[in-house]
Short mmCIF file of C-alpha atoms and ligand atoms in Angstrom, two decimals:
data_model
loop_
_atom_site.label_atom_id
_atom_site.label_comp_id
_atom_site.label_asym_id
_atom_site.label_seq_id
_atom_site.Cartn_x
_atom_site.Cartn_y
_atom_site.Cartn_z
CA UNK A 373 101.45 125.79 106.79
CA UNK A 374 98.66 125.35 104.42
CA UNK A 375 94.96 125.10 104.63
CA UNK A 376 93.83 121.59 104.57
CA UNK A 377 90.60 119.33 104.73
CA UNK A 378 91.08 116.03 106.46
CA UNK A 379 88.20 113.83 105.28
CA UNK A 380 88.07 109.80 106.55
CA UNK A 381 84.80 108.89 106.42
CA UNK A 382 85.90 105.01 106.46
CA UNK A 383 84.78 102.53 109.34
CA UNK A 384 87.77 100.89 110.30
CA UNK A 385 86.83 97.43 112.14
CA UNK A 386 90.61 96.18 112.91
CA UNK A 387 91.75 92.73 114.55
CA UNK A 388 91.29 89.15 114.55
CA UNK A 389 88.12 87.60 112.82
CA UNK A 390 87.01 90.64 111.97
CA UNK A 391 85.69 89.38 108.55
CA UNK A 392 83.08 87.45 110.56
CA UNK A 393 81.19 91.18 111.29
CA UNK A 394 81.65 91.48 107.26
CA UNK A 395 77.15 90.75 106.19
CA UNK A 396 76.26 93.16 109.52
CA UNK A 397 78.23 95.92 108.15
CA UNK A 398 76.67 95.41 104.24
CA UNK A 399 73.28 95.32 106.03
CA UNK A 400 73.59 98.65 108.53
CA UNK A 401 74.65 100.56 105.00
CA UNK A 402 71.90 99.13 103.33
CA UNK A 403 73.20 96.84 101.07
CA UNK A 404 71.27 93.82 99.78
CA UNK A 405 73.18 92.79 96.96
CA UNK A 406 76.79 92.57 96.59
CA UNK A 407 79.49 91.94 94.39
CA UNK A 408 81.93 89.79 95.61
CA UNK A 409 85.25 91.07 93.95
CA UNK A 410 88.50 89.80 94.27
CA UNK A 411 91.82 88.83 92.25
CA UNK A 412 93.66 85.48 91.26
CA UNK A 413 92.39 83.24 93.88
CA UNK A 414 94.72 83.69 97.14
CA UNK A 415 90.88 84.59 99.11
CA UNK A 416 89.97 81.17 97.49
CA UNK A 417 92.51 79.26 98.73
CA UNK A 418 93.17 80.80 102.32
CA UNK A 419 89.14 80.06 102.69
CA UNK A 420 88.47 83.63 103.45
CA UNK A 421 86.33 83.88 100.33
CA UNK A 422 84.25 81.36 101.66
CA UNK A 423 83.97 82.89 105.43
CA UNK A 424 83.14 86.92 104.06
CA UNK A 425 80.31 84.48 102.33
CA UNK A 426 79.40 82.79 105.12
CA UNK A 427 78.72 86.19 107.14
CA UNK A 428 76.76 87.48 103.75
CA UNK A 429 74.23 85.05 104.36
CA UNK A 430 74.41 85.21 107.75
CA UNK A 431 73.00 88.96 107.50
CA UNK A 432 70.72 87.80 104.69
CA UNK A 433 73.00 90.03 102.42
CA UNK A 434 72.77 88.04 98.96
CA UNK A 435 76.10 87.97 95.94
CA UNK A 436 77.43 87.83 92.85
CA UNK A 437 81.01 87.22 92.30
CA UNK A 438 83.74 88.17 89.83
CA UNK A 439 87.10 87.11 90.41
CA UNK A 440 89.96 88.02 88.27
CA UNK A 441 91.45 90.90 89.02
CA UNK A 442 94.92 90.91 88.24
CA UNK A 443 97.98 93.28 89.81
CA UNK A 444 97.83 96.63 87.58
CA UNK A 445 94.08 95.96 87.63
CA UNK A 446 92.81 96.08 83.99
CA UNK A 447 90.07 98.53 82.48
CA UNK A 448 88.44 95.28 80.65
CA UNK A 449 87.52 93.21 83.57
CA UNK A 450 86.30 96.91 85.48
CA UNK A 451 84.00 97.03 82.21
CA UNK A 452 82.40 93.37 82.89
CA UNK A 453 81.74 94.55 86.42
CA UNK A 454 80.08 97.84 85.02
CA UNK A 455 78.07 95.38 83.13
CA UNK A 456 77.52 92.81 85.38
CA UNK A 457 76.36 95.10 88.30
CA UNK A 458 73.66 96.62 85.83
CA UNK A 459 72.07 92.95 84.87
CA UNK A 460 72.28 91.74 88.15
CA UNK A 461 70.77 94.95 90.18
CA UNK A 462 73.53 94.92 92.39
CA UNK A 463 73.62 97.82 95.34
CA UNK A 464 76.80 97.49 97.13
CA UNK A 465 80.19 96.37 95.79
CA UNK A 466 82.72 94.34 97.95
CA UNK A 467 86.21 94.11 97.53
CA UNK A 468 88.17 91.06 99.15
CA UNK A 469 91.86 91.63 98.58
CA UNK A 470 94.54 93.84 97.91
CA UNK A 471 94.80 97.70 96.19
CA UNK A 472 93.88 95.64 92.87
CA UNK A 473 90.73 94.37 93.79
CA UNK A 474 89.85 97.44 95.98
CA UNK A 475 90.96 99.30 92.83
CA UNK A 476 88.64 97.59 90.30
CA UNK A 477 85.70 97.96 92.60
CA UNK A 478 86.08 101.62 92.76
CA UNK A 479 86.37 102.13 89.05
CA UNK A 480 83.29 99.74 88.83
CA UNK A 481 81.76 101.88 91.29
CA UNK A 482 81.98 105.04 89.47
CA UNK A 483 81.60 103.26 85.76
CA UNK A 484 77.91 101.98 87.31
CA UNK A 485 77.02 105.39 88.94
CA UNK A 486 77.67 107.30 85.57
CA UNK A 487 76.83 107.51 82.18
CA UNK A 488 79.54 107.23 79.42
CA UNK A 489 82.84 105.69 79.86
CA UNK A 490 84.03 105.35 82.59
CA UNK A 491 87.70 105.83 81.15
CA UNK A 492 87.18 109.57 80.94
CA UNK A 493 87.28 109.57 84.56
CA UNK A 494 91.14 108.21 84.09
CA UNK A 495 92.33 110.52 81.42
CA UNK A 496 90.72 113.28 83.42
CA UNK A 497 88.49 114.25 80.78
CA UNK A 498 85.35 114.61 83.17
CA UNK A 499 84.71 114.23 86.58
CA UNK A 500 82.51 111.17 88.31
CA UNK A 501 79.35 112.95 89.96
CA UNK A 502 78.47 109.54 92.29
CA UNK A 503 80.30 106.33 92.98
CA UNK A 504 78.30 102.97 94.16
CA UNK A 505 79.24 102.70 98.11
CA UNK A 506 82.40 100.47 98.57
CA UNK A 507 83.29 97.48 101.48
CA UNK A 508 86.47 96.36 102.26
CA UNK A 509 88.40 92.78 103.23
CA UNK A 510 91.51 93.80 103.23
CA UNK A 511 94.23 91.02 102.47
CA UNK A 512 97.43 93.12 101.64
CA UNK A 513 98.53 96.30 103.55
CA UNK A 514 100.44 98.12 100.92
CA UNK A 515 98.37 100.68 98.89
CA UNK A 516 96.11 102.36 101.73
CA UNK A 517 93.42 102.06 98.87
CA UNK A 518 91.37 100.90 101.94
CA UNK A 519 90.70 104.64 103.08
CA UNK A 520 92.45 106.55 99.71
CA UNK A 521 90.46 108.65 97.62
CA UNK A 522 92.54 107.11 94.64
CA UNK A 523 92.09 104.51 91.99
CA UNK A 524 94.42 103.59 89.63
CA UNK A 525 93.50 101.65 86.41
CA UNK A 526 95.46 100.13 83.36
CA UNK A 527 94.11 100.61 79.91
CA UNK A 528 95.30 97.71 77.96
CA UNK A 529 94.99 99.75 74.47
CA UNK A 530 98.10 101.40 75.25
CA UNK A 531 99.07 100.09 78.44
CA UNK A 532 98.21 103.39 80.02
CA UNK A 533 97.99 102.99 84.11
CA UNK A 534 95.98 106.40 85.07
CA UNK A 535 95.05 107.24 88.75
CA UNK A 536 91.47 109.19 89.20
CA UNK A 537 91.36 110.77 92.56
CA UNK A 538 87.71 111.58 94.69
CA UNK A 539 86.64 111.38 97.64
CA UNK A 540 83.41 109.54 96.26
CA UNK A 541 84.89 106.41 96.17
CA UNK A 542 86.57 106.16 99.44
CA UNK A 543 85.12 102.67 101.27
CA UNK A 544 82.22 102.96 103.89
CA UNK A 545 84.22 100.50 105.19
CA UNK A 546 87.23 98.23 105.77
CA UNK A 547 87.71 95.90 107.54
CA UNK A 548 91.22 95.30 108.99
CA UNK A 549 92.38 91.71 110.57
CA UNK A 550 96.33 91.33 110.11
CA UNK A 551 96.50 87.64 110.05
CA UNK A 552 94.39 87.42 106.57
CA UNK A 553 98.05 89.29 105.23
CA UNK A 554 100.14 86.17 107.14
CA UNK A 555 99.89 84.04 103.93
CA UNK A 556 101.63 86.89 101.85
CA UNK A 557 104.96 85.87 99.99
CA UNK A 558 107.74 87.35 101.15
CA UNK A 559 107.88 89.54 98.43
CA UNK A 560 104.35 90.58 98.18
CA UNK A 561 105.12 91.82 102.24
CA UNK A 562 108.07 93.81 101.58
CA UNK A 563 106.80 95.33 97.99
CA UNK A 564 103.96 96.46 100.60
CA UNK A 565 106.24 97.62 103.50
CA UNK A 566 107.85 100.13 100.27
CA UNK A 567 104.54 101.16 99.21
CA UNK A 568 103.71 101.96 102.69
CA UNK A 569 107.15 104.51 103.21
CA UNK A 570 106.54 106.02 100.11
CA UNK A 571 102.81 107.11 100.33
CA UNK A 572 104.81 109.03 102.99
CA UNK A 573 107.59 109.96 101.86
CA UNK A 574 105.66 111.45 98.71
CA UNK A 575 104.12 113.61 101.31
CA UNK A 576 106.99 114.05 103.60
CA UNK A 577 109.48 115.68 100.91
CA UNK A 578 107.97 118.76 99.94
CA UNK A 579 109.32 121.96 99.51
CA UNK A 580 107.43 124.09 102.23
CA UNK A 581 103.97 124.31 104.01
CA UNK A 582 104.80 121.32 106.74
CA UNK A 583 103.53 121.14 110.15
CA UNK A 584 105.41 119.73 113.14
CA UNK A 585 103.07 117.93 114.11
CA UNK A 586 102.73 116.47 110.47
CA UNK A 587 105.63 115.88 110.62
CA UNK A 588 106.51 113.93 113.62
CA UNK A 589 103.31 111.66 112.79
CA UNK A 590 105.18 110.89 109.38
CA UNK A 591 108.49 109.74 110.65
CA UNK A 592 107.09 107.79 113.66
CA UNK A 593 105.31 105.90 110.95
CA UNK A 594 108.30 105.50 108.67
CA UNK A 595 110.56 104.22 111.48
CA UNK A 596 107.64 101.78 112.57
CA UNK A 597 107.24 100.57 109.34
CA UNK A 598 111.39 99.93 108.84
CA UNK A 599 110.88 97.95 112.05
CA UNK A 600 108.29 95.54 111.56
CA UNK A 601 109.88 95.06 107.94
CA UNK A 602 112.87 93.48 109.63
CA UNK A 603 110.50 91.71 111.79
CA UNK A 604 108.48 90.21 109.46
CA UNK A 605 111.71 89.34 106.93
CA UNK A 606 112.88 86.78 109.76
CA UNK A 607 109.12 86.23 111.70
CA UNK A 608 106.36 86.64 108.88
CA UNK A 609 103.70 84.99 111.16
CA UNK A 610 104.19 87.71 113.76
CA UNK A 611 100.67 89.06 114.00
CA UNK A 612 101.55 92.28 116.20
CA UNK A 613 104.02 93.40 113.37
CA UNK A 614 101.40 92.62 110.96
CA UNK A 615 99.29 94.81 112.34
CA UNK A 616 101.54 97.63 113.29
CA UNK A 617 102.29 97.69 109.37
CA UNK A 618 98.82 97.14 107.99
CA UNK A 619 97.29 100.26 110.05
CA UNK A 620 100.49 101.93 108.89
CA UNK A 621 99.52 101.40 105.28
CA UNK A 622 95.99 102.62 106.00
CA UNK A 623 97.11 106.35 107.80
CA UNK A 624 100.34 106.45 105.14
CA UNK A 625 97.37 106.94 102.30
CA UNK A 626 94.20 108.73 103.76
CA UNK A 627 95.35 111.96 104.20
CA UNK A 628 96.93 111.85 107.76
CA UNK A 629 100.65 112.25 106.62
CA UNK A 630 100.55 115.33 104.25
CA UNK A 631 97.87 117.97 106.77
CA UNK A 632 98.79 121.27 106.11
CA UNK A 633 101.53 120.36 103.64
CA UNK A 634 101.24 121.62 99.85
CA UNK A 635 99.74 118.16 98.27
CA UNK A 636 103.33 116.36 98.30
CA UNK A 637 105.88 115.35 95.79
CA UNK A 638 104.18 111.72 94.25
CA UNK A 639 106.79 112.21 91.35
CA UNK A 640 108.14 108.47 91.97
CA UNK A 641 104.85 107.34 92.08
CA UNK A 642 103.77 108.67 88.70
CA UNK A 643 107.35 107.53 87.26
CA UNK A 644 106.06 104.11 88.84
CA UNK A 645 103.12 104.01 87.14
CA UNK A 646 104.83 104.44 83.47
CA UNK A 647 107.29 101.44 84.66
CA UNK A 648 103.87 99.44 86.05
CA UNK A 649 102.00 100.01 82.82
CA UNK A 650 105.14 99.33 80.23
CA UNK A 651 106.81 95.91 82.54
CA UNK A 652 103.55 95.05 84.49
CA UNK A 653 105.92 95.31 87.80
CA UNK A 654 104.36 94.77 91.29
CA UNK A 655 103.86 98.69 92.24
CA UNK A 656 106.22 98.60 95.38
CA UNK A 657 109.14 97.13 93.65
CA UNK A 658 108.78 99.66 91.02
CA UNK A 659 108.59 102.34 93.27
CA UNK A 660 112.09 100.94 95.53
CA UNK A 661 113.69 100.76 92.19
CA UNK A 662 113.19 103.88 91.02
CA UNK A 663 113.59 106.27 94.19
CA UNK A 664 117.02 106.47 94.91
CA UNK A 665 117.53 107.84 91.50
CA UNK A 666 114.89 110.17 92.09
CA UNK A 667 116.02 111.39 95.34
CA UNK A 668 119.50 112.33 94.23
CA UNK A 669 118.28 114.12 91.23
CA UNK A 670 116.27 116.66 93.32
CA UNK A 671 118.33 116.40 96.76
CA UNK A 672 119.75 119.57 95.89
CA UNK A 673 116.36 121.48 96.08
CA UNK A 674 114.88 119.86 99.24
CA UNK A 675 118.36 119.76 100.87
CA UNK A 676 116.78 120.18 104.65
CA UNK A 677 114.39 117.79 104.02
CA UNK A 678 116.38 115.05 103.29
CA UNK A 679 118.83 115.90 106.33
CA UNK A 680 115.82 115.91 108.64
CA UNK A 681 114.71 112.72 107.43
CA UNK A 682 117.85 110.77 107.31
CA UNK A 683 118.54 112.23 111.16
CA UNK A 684 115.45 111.19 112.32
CA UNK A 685 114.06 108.45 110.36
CA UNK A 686 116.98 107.09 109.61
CA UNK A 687 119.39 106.91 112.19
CA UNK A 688 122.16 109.18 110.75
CA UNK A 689 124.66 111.15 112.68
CA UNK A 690 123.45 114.94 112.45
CA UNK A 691 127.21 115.47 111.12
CA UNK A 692 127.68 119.28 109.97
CA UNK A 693 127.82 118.22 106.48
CA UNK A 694 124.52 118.96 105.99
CA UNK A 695 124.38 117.02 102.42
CA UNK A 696 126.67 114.11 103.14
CA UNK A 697 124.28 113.33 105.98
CA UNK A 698 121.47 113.60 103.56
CA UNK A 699 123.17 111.00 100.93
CA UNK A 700 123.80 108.87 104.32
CA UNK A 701 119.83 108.77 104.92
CA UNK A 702 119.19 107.87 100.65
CA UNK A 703 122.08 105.38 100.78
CA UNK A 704 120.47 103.64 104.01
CA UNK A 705 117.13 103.95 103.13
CA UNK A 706 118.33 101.60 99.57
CA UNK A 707 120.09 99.43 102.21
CA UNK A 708 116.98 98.64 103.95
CA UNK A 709 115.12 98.28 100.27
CA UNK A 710 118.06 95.24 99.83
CA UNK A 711 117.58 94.21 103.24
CA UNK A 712 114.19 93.02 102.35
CA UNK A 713 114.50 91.82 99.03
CA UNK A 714 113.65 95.39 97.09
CA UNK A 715 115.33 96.60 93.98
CA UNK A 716 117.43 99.65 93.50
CA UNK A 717 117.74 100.05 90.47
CA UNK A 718 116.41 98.57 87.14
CA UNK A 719 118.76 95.78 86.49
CA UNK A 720 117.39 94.65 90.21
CA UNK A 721 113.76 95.16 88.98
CA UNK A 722 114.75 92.52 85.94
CA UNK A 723 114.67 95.00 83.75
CA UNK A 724 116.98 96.50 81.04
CA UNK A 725 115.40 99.30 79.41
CA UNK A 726 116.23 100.35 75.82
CA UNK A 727 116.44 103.88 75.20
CA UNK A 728 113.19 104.49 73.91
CA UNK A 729 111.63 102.88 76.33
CA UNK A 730 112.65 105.27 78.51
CA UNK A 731 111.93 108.43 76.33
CA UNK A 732 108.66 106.75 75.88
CA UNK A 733 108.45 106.36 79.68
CA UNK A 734 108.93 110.01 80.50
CA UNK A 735 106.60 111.25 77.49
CA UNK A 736 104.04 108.96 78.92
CA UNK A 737 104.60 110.20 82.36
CA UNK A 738 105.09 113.88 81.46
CA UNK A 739 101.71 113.83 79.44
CA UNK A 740 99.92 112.01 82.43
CA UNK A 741 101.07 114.42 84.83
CA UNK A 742 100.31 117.87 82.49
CA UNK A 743 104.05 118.10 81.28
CA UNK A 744 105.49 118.81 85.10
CA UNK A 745 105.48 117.03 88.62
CA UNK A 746 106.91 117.09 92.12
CA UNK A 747 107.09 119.31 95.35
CA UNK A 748 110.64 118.56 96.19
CA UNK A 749 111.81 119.47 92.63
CA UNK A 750 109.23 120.09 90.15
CA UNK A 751 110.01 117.59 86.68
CA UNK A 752 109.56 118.11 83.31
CA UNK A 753 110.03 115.33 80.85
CA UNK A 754 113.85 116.26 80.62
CA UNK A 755 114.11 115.50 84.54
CA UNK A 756 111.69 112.67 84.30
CA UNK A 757 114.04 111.07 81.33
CA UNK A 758 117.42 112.18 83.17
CA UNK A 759 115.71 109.81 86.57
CA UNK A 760 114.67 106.78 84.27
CA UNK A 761 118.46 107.04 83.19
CA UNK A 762 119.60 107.18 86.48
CA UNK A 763 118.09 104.28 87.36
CA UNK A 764 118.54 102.11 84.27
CA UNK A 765 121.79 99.75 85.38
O1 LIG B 2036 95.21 88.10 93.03
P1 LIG B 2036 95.42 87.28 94.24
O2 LIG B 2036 95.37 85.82 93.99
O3 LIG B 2036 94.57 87.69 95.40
O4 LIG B 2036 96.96 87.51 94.68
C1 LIG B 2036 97.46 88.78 95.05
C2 LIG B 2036 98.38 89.38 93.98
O5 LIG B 2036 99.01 88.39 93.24
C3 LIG B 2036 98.42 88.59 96.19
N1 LIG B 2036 97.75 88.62 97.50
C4 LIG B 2036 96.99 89.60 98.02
N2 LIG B 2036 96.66 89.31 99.29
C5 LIG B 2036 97.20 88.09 99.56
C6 LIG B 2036 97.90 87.65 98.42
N3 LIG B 2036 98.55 86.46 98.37
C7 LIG B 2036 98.53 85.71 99.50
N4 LIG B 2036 97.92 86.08 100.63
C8 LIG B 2036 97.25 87.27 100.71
N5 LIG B 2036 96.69 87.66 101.86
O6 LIG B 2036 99.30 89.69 96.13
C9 LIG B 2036 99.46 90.08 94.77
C10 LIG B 2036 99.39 91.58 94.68
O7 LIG B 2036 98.10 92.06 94.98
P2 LIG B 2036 97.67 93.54 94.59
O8 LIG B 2036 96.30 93.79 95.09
O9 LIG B 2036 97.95 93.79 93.17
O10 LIG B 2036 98.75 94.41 95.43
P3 LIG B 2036 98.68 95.83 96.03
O11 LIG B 2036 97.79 95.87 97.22
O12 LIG B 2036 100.07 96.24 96.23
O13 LIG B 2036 97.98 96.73 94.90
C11 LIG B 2036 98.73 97.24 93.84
C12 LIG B 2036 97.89 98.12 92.93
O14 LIG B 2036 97.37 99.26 93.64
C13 LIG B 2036 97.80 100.48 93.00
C14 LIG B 2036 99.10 100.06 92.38
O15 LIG B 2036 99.55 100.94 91.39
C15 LIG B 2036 98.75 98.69 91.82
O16 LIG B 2036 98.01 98.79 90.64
N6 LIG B 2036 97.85 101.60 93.95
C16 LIG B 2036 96.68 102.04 94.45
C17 LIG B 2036 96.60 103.11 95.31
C18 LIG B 2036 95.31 103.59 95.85
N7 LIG B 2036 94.20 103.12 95.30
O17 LIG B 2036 95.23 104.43 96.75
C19 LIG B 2036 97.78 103.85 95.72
C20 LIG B 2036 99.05 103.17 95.41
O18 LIG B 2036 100.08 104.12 95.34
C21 LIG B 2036 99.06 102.33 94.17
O19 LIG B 2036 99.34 103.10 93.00
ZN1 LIG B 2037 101.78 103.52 96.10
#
C-alpha cells in the first residue's frame, strides 16, 4: 500500500432542484460577479440556464455569460474568457454543463489568476500558482470534472488535447440534481456511463500498492454503474438510476478509487486524448473503442488483476484458468460497451485510420506522456502504436 493524500474540498449539494440554492452558494463564497459558462445551448433549451439565473439574482449575485463551449473544449474560446473576465471584473466563474464547460472554466480560471499563457500550464512548461474559485451545475455525469483536479484543453494549432492536473482548480462547489442529465441522448448517457468505469478502471488496474478496501469501493462502483447503464438504455427517465450513476461519476474521478494505490494506469485515457484531438470523438466513445485493445496488450503483466476484476465485477466463473477467465471479464466488459451503443474498435468509432495517423497518434501520445505510460504495463510509443493497431478494424 502506498502513502496517499485524499483531498475533496468540493460542496456537493445533490438532488432535485438543487440549482434553485445555485446564487446562495456564489454569495456564502463571496462571489459577486459571475461568469455564466456553458456549451452549445442544451442549458438554453432545457430552461436551466434561465433558472441558475433566476437564483443569481435572487442572491443579488450579478453575470456575464459566454456560451460556446464545444466537446474537446477549445484553447480559443478559454482565451476570450481570460479576456472577458479581466474587462468585466469578474470574481467567481460558473460552469453550467458537462466536463467541457467545467473544463473551460478551469483553464479560464487559472489563465485569469496568472500571468503569461495560460497554455504553458498544458504543455507542462510551468505550473499555475492560483486559480479563480470554480461553481458547478452539473448537466452530464461522465467526466467527474465536478470534484477532479484535472482539466483537459484542445489547442487548435495542432490539435493538441493536453490535461493540466492541480488541486487549485477543483470546484468550491457542485451542485448535483440527476434529472438536469434526463434530457441526455442516448448516446451522450452511455459515452458517460464508459467514462465513468474507466476513471476506475484506470485506477483499478495497477500493478501493486492496492488496498482492500480500495478495492472493494472500486468494483461496487463498477458493478453499479453496469447496472443503471442497462437501466437507463430501456428507462432513461429513471431518476434513481440517474443518480446512482451521476454520484458514481463524481467518486470514480476525485480521488476515492485509486487511495493507497501507485497513481493508476490512465494509458487509455491518454491514447484517448490523441484519438479526441485528431477525430474530435466524444471522450467516452473513444475511450470504449480503444480499451479492449489495450487490455489484451498488457493482460499478460497485470494477469491477477484482470482475473479479480472479471470474477467480481464481472460476473465470471472463477474457472482455474486463471487467464481464460481474465479474457472472459475483457470480452464481457466489450459486450456491455455494445449493449449500450459503445464502440469496440475503430471501424465502430467511424473511423478508419491510415497508417500515419496512427504513428502520428502514438508520437503525439508518447511525447505528451514523457515517452512512457501505464501501471498495468508501462508503454512506450512501440506499445502505444502496436494498441492503435490493435484497435484499427
Ligand atoms: O454543449 P451542449 O449544448 O451543452 O451539449 C452537450 C454536448 O454536446 C451535451 N449535453 C450536456 N449536458 C446535456 C447535454 N445535452 C442534453 N442534455 C444535457 N443535460 O452533451 C455533449 C457533450 O458534453 P461534454 O461536456 O463535452 O461531455 P463530457 O462531460 O463527457 O466532457 C467531455 C470532456 O471532458 C474531458 C474529455 O476529454 C472531454 O474533453 N475530460 C475531463 C476530465 C476532467 N476534467 O476531470 C476527465 C475525463 O477523463 C475527460 O478527459
Ligand atoms: Zn475520462
Amino acid at each position: 500500500m502506498f502513502n496517499f493524500t485524499y483531498y475533496t474540498p468540493t460542496k456537493v449539494v445533490f438532488g432535485r432542484d438543487t440549482e434553485s440554492q445555485t446564487g446562495s452558494l456564489v454569495k456564502e463564497l463571496g462571489g459577486t460577479r459571475v461568469l455564466l459558462h456553458y456549451g452549445g445551448g442544451s442549458v438554453v433549451r432545457s430552461g436551466l440556464l434561465d433558472r441558475v439565473k433566476a437564483s443569481l439574482a435572487a442572491a443579488g449575485v450579478a453575470y456575464v455569460e459566454l456560451g460556446g463551449v464545444v466537446p474537446n473544449p477549445r484553447l480559443s474560446l478559454v482565451r476570450q474568457g481570460i479576456d472577458l473576465v479581466r474587462q468585466e471584473g469578474v470574481d467567481f466563474l460558473l460552469a453550467v454543463g458537462g466536463g467541457s464547460a467545467i473544463d473551460s472554466a478551469k483553464a479560464i480560471g487559472y489563465g485569469a489568476a496568472n500571468e503569461g499563457d495560460v497554455w504553458d500550464f498544458y504543455e507542462h512548461t510551468r505550473q499555475a500558482s492560483a486559480c479563480m474559485p470554480i461553481g458547478v451545475v452539473l448537466t452530464l455525469s461522465a467526466t467527474g470534472s465536478e470534484m477532479s483536479d484535472s482539466s483537459v484543453i484542445t489547442n487548435e494549432d495542432g490539435w493538441k488535447k493536453r490535461g493540466y492536473n492541480s488541486s487549485l482548480c477543483r470546484p468550491r462547489f457542485a451542485v448535483m440534481n440527476p434529472q438536469l442529465t434526463a434530457t441526455l441522448p442516448d448516446y451522450q448517457t452511455a459515452c458517460g456511463c464508459t467514462d465513468i468505469l474507466m476513471h476506475t478502471m484506470e485506477r483499478y488496474f495497477t500493478s501493486g500498492g492496492n488496498m482492500e478496501l480500495t478495492d472493494s469501493i472500486a468494483e461496487a462502483l463498477m458493478r453499479t454503474v453496469l447496472k443503471n447503464a442497462r437501466i437507463l438504455k430501456d428507462d432513461p427517465q429513471n431518476y434513481d438510476a440517474r443518480a446512482e450513476v451521476m454520484w458514481a461519476g463524481s467518486l470514480s474521478h476525485n480521488g476515492l478509487t485509486g487511495c493507497g494505490n501507485d497513481g493508476g494506469d490512465f494509458a487509455t485515457h491518454m491514447l484517448e486524448h490523441e484519438m479526441g484531438g485528431l477525430y474530435d470523438v466524444a471522450h467516452g466513445a473513444g475511450l470504449a473503442a480503444v480499451w479492449g485493445s489495450w487490455a489484451r496488450y498488457v493482460l499478460d503483466h497485470c494477469l491477477p488483476r484482470f482475473f479479480r476484476f472479471a470474477v467480481n465485477v464481472m460476473g465470471v466463473e472463477p474457472i482455474a484458468d486463471v487467464k481464460a477467465a481474465a479474457l472472459q471479464g475483457i470480452a464481457a466488459m466489450e459486450s456491455f460497451f455494445r449493449e449500450i451503443g459503445m464502440p469496440t474498435c475503430f471501424s465502430e468509432l467511424g473511423i478508419t485510420a491510415a497508417e500515419e495517423d496512427l504513428s502520428l497518434m502514438a508520437k503525439k501520445c508518447a511525447a505528451a506522456t514523457g515517452g512512457k505510460k501505464g501501471s498495468a504495463r508501462v508503454l512506450t510509443e512501440p506499445d502505444m502504436l502496436a494498441i492503435y493497431r490493435m484497435a484499427n478494424h
